[in-house]
XYZ file of C-alpha atoms in Angstrom:
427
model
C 76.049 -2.792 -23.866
C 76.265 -6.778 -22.879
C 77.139 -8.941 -25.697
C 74.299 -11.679 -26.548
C 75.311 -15.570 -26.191
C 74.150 -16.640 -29.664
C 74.471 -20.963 -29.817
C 74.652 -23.140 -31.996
C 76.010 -20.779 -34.910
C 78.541 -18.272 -35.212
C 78.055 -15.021 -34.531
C 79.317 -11.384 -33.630
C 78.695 -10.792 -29.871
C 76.298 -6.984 -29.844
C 78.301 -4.242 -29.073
C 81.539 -5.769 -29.088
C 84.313 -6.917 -32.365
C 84.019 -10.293 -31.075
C 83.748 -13.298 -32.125
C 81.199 -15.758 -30.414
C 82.396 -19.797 -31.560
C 79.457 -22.090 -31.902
C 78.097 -23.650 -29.351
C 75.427 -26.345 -28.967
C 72.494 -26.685 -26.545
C 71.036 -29.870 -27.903
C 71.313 -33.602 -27.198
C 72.052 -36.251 -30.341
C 68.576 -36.808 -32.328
C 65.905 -33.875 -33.758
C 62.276 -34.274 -31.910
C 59.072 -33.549 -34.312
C 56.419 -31.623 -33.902
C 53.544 -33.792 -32.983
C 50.703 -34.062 -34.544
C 47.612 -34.088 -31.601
C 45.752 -36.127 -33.667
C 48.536 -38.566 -33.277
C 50.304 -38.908 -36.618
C 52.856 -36.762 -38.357
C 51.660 -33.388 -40.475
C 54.308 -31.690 -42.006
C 53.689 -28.249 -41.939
C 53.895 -24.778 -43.891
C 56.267 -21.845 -44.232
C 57.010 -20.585 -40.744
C 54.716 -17.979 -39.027
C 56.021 -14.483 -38.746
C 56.842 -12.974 -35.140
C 54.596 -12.424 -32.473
C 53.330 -8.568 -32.150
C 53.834 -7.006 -29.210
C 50.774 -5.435 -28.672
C 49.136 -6.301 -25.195
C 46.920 -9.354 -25.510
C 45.544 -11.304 -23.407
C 44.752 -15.436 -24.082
C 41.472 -16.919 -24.459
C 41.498 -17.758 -20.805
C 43.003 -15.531 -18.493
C 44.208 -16.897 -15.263
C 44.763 -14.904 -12.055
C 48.404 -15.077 -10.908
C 47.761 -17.783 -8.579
C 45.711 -19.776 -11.153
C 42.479 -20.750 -8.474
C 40.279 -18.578 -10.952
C 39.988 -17.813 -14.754
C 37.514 -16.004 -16.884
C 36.940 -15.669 -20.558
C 34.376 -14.219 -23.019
C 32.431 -16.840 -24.594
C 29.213 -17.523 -26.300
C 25.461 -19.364 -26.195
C 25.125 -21.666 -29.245
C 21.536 -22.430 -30.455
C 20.942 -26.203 -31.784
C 22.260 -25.554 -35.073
C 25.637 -24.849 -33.153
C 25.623 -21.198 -34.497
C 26.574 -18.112 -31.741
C 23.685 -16.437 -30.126
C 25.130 -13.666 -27.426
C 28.408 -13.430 -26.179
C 28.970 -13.364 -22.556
C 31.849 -13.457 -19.678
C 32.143 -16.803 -18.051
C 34.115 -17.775 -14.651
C 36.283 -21.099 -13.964
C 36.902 -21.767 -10.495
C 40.027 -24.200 -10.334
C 41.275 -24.404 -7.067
C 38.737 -27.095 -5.953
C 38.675 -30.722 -6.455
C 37.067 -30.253 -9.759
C 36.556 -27.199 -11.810
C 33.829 -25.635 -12.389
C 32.673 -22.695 -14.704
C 29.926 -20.193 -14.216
C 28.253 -18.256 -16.408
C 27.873 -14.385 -16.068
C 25.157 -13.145 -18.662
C 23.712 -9.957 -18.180
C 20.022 -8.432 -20.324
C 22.658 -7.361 -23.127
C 24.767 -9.399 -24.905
C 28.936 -8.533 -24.956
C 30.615 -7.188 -27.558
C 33.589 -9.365 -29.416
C 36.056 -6.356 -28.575
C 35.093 -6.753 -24.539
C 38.073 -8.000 -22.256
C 37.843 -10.021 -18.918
C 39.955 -10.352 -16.293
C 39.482 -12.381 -13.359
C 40.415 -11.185 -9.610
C 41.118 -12.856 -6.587
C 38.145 -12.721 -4.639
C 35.855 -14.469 -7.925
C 35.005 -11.676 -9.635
C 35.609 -10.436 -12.900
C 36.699 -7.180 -14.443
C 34.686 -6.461 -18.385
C 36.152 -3.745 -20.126
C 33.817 -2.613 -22.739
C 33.595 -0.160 -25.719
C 31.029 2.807 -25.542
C 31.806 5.144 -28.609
C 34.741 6.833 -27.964
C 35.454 5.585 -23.918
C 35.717 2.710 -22.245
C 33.917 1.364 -19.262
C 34.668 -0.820 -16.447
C 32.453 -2.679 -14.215
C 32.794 -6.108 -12.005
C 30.940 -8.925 -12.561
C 29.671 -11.482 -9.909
C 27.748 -14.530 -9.594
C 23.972 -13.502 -7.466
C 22.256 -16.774 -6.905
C 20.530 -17.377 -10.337
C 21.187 -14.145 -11.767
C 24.421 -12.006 -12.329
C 25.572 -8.905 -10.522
C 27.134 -6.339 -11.979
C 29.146 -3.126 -10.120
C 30.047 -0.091 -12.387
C 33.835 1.111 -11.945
C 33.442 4.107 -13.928
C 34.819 4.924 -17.442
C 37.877 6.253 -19.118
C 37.793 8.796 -22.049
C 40.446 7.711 -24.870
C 40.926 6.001 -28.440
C 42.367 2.527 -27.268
C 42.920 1.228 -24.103
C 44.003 -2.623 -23.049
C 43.935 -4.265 -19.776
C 47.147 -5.917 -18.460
C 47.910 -9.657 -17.459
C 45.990 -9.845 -14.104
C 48.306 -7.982 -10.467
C 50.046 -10.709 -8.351
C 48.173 -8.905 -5.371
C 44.738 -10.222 -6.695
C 42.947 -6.885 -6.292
C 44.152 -4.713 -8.695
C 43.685 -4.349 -12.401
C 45.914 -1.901 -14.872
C 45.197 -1.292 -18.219
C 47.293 0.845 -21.164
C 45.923 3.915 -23.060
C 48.276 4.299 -26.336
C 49.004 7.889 -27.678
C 51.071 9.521 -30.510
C 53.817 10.199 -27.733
C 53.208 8.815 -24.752
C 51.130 5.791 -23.254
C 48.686 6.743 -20.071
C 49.112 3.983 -16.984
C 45.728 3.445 -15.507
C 44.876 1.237 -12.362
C 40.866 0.764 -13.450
C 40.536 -1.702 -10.508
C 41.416 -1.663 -6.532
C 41.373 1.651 -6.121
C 39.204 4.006 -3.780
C 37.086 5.982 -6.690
C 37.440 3.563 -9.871
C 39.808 4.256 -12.768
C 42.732 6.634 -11.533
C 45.610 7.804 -13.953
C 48.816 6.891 -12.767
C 51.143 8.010 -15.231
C 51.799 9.154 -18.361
C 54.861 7.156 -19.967
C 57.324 8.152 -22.370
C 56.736 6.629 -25.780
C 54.269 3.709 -26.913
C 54.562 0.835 -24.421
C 52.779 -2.301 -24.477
C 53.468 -6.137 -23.408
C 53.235 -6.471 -19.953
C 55.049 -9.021 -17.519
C 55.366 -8.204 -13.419
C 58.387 -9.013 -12.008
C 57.633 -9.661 -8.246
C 54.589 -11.078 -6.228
C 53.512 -7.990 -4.615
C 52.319 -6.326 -7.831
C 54.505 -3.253 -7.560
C 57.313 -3.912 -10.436
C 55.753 -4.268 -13.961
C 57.739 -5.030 -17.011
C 56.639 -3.467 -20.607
C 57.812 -2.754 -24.108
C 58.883 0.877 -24.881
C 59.355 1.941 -28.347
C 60.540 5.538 -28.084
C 58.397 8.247 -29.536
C 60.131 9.292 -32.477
C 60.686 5.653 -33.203
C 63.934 3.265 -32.661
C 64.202 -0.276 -31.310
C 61.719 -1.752 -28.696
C 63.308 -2.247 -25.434
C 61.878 -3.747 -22.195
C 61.679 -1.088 -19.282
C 60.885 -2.118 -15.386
C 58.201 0.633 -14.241
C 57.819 0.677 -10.462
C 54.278 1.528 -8.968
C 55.758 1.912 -5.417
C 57.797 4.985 -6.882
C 55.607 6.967 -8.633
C 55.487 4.560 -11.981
C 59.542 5.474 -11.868
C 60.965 4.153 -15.677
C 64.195 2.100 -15.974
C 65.832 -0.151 -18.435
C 65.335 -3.757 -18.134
C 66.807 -5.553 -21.479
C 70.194 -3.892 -23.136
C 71.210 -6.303 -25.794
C 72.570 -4.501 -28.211
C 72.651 -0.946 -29.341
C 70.265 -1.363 -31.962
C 68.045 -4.834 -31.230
C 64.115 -4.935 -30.401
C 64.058 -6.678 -26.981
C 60.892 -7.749 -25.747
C 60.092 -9.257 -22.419
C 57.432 -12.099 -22.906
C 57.326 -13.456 -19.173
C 58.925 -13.489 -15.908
C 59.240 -15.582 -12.642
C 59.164 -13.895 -9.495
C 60.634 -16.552 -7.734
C 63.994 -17.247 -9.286
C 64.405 -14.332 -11.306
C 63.570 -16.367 -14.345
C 62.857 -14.122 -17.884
C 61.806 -15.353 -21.148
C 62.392 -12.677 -23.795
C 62.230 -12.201 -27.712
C 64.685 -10.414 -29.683
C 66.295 -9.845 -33.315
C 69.869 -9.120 -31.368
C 70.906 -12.614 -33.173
C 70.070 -11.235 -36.467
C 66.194 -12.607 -36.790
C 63.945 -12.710 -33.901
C 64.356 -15.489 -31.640
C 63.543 -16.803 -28.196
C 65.911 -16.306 -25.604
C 66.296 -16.175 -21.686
C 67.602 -14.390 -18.854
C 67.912 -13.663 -15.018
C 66.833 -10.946 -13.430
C 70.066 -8.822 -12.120
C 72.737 -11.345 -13.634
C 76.106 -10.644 -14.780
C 75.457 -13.479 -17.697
C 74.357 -12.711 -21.244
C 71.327 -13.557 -22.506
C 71.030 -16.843 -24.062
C 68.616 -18.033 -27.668
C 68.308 -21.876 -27.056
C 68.601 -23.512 -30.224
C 65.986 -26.766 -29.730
C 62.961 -23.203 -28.960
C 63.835 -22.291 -33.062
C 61.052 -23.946 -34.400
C 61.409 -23.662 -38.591
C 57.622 -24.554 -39.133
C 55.478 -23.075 -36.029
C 55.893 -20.336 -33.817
C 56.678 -21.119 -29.897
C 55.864 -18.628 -27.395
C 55.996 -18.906 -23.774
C 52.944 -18.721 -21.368
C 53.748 -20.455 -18.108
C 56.781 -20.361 -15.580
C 57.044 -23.702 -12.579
C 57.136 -21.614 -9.153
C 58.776 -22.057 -6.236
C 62.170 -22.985 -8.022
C 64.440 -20.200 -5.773
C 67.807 -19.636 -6.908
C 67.145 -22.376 -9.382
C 66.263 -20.485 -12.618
C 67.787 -23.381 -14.787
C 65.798 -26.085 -13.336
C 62.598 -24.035 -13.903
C 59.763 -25.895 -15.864
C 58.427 -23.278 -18.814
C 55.385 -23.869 -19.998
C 55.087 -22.590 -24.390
C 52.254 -22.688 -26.785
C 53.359 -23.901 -30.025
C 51.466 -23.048 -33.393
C 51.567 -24.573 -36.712
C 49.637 -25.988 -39.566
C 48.140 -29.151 -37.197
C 47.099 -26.381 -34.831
C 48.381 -25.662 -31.638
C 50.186 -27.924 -28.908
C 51.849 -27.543 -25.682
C 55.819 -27.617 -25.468
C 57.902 -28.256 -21.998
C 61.508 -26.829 -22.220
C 64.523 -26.470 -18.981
C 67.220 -24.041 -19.376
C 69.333 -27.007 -18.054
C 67.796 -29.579 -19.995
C 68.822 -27.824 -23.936
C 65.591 -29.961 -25.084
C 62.371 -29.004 -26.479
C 59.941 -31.878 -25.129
C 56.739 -31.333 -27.819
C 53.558 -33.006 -25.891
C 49.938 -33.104 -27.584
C 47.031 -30.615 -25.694
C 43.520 -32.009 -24.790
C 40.871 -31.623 -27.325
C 39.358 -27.905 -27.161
C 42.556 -26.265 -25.062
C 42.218 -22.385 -24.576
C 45.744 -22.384 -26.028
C 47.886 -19.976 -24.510
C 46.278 -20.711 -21.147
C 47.438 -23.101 -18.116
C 49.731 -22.951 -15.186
C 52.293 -24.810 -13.202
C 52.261 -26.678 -9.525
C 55.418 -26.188 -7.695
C 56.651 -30.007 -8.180
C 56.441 -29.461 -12.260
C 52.726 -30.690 -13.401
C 51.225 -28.686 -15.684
C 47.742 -27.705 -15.614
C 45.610 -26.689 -19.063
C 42.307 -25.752 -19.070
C 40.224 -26.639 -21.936
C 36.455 -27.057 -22.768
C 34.528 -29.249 -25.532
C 31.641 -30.945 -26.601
C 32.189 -33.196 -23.752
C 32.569 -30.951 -21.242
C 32.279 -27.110 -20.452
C 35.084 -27.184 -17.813
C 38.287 -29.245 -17.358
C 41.570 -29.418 -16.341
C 44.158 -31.494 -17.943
C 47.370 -32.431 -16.105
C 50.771 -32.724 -17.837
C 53.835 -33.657 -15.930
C 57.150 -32.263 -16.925
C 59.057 -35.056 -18.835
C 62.555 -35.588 -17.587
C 65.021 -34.177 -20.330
C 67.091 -37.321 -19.844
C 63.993 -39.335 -21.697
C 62.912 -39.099 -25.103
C 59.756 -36.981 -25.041
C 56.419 -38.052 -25.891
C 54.716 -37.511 -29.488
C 51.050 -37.832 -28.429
C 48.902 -36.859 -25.380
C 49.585 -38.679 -22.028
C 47.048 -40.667 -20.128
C 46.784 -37.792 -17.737
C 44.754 -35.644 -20.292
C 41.885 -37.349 -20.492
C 42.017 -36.226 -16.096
C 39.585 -33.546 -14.772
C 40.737 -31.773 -12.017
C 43.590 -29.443 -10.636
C 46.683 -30.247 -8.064
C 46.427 -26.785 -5.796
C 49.957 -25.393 -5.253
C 51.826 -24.768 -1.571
C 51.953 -21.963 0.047
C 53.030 -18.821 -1.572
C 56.386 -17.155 -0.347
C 56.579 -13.826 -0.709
C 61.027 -13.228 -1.877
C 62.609 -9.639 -1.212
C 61.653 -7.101 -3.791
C 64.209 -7.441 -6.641
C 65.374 -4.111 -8.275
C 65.731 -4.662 -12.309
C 68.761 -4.330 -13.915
C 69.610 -4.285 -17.572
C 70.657 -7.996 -18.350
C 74.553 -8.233 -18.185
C 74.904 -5.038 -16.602
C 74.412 -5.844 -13.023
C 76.638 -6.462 -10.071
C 78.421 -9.707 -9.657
C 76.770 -10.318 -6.441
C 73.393 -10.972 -8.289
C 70.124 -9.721 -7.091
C 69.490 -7.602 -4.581
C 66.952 -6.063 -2.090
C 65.348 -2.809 -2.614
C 64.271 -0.992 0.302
């Protein structure tokens, strides 16, 4: 097993009689936790860990971030919730723009939408004891709406939307094992892929074509969680992904195609924290010091593109909770600093997405507006960061990325277990 790289306190190294000396990741001086009203809120006990069931934010943004889609609701003039419907943001335009889908029936609160490619949108929906899929799609002044078909079982979730655009997966959770269906893209609607050992649940891909997906496996008769690389292209073949110790829960929370980039959670330190990784490298995993937050939880929702080979310099994106609400943090594996920034009024927290040169884009709606776009750019770690919202949020609007690149399909291999020459191509 590979031995964690636990900084700034001491520590025994998993699955070794080591001894791992302190080290720190931080610059001189302690950043606060803004406040986004502006002023300084101290705040309560810490929050507890973040499950890892499958869950999907309040805005869910295809894997190119030009659309979105969400469940949200008519309001009457008293300001109290009418019907619930799903609702489309179109974001790779000058401005964004949203779209309402209503149908003659209100959605349920338990529904889930997902957007695809093309502009429309995937509702999953409860019906006694299935669930049904269908597509939803602007028609003129009215709504359109294309059954998929149904699947028969006690719980199912959808997955974070396919790289390829087209497709849509979703997870069926049993006593033993954990179904693996694609319920959009095929030829005749939902099709069973695979039944996986254990419970599984997260969900991260690891490559632009849609064909390696990352999820958390706790094994059937119970034990530690560990992150497994399941590869569509090969019948949904099962291998390990994270290894830190024998006995750790090690969850992966995201992952960058590009440079091999991970973001993971795990209680290998001796509590849960934050740590990160690259895909196929000889080097341990690392839990940054400055992403321990004592009063808030921090979780990661957005990785910069386009950074090949470069997995330090990446710009990653985290949502940041506390008793003030939630705010948007900016961290660098080679900057060691937590930059805290304040998030436009009425952010879908959770939601947003990076340009290739490092601005950050978060989608938010208010009184003000139904649809907007705020643009962050990614502080240099050699500044002090900023306490309150920059000028750019008040901004509508999104800066469209370059052209995608499509890298070699990486093979996954447990962190600190691979081959010195790094990642490699998989036929």
């Amino acid at each position: 097993m590979t031995a964690c790289a636990i900084e700034d306190e001491a520590a025994e190294a998993a699955g070794t009689g080591e001894t791992v000396e302190p080290e720190s990741d931080e610059p001189d001086g302690a950043e606060e936790a803004p406040d986004p009203a502006g002023g300084a809120t101290e705040l309560p006990e810490p929050l507890g860990p973040v499950p890892g069931e499958t869950v999907l934010p309040a805005l869910t943004l295809t894997a190119d971030g030009a659309y979105a889609a969400r469940l949200t609701a008519a309001r009457d003039a008293s300001g109290t919730e009418t019907a619930r419907y799903a609702e489309r943001w179109t974001l790779d335009g000058p401005e964004p723009y949203a779209v309402p889908l209503p149908l003659d029936r209100p959605e349920e609160a338990g529904s889930q939408v997902l957007p695809l490619a093309d502009g429309r949108v995937l509702i999953r929906r409860r019906v006694a004891d299935h669930h049904t899929f269908s597509l939803l799609y602007p028609t003129g002044p009215g709504t359109g709406e294309l059954p998929l078909g149904a699947v028969e079982c006690a719980e199912l979730t959808l997955l974070p939307p396919s790289p390829d655009g087209v497709s849509a997966y979703a997870l069926s959770t049993g006593a033993y094992s954990t179904g693996l269906w694609r319920v959009a893209g095929g030829a005749f609607g939902p099709e069973h892929l695979a039944d996986l050992p254990g419970r599984c649940s997260g969900g991260a891909w690891l490559d632009r074509a849609g064909r390696l997906l990352a999820l958390d496996r706790e094994p059937a008769g119970g034990g530690p969680v560990k992150a497994v690389a399941v590869d569509l292209g090969r019948g949904a073949e099962m291998t390990p992904l994270l290894q830190i110790a024998p006995d750790s829960n090690d969850r992966l929370l995201l992952a960058d195609p590009d440079s091999g980039l991970l973001l993971l959670r795990s209680d290998a330190p001796g509590h849960d924290r934050l740590g990160w990784g690259v895909l196929g490298s000889c080097l341990p995993v690392r839990f940054p010091e400055c992403l321990r937050l004592p009063d808030a939880a921090v979780t990661p929702f957005a990785v910069q593109p386009g950074q090949m080979l470069m997995p330090e310099s990446c710009a990653v994106a985290l949502r940041i909770d506390g008793a003030a609400g939630s705010w948007a943090g900016i961290w660098r594996p080679s900057g060691r600093r937590l930059h805290q920034l304040a998030a436009p009024e009425g952010w879908l927290a959770g939601s947003g997405s990076w340009s290739r040169d490092g601005v950050l884009a978060l989608p938010y709606a208010n009184e003000d507006t139904a649809c907007a776009v705020a643009l962050l750019t990614a502080p240099s770690d050699l500044e002090p960061s900023a306490g309150a919202a920059p000028a750019g949020c008040a901004e509508s609007g999104t800066q469209p990325s370059a052209a995608v690149t499509h890298p070699p399909l990486c093979r996954p291999v447990p962190l600190g277990q691979a081959p010195l020459m790094g990642r490699t191509a998989s036929d």
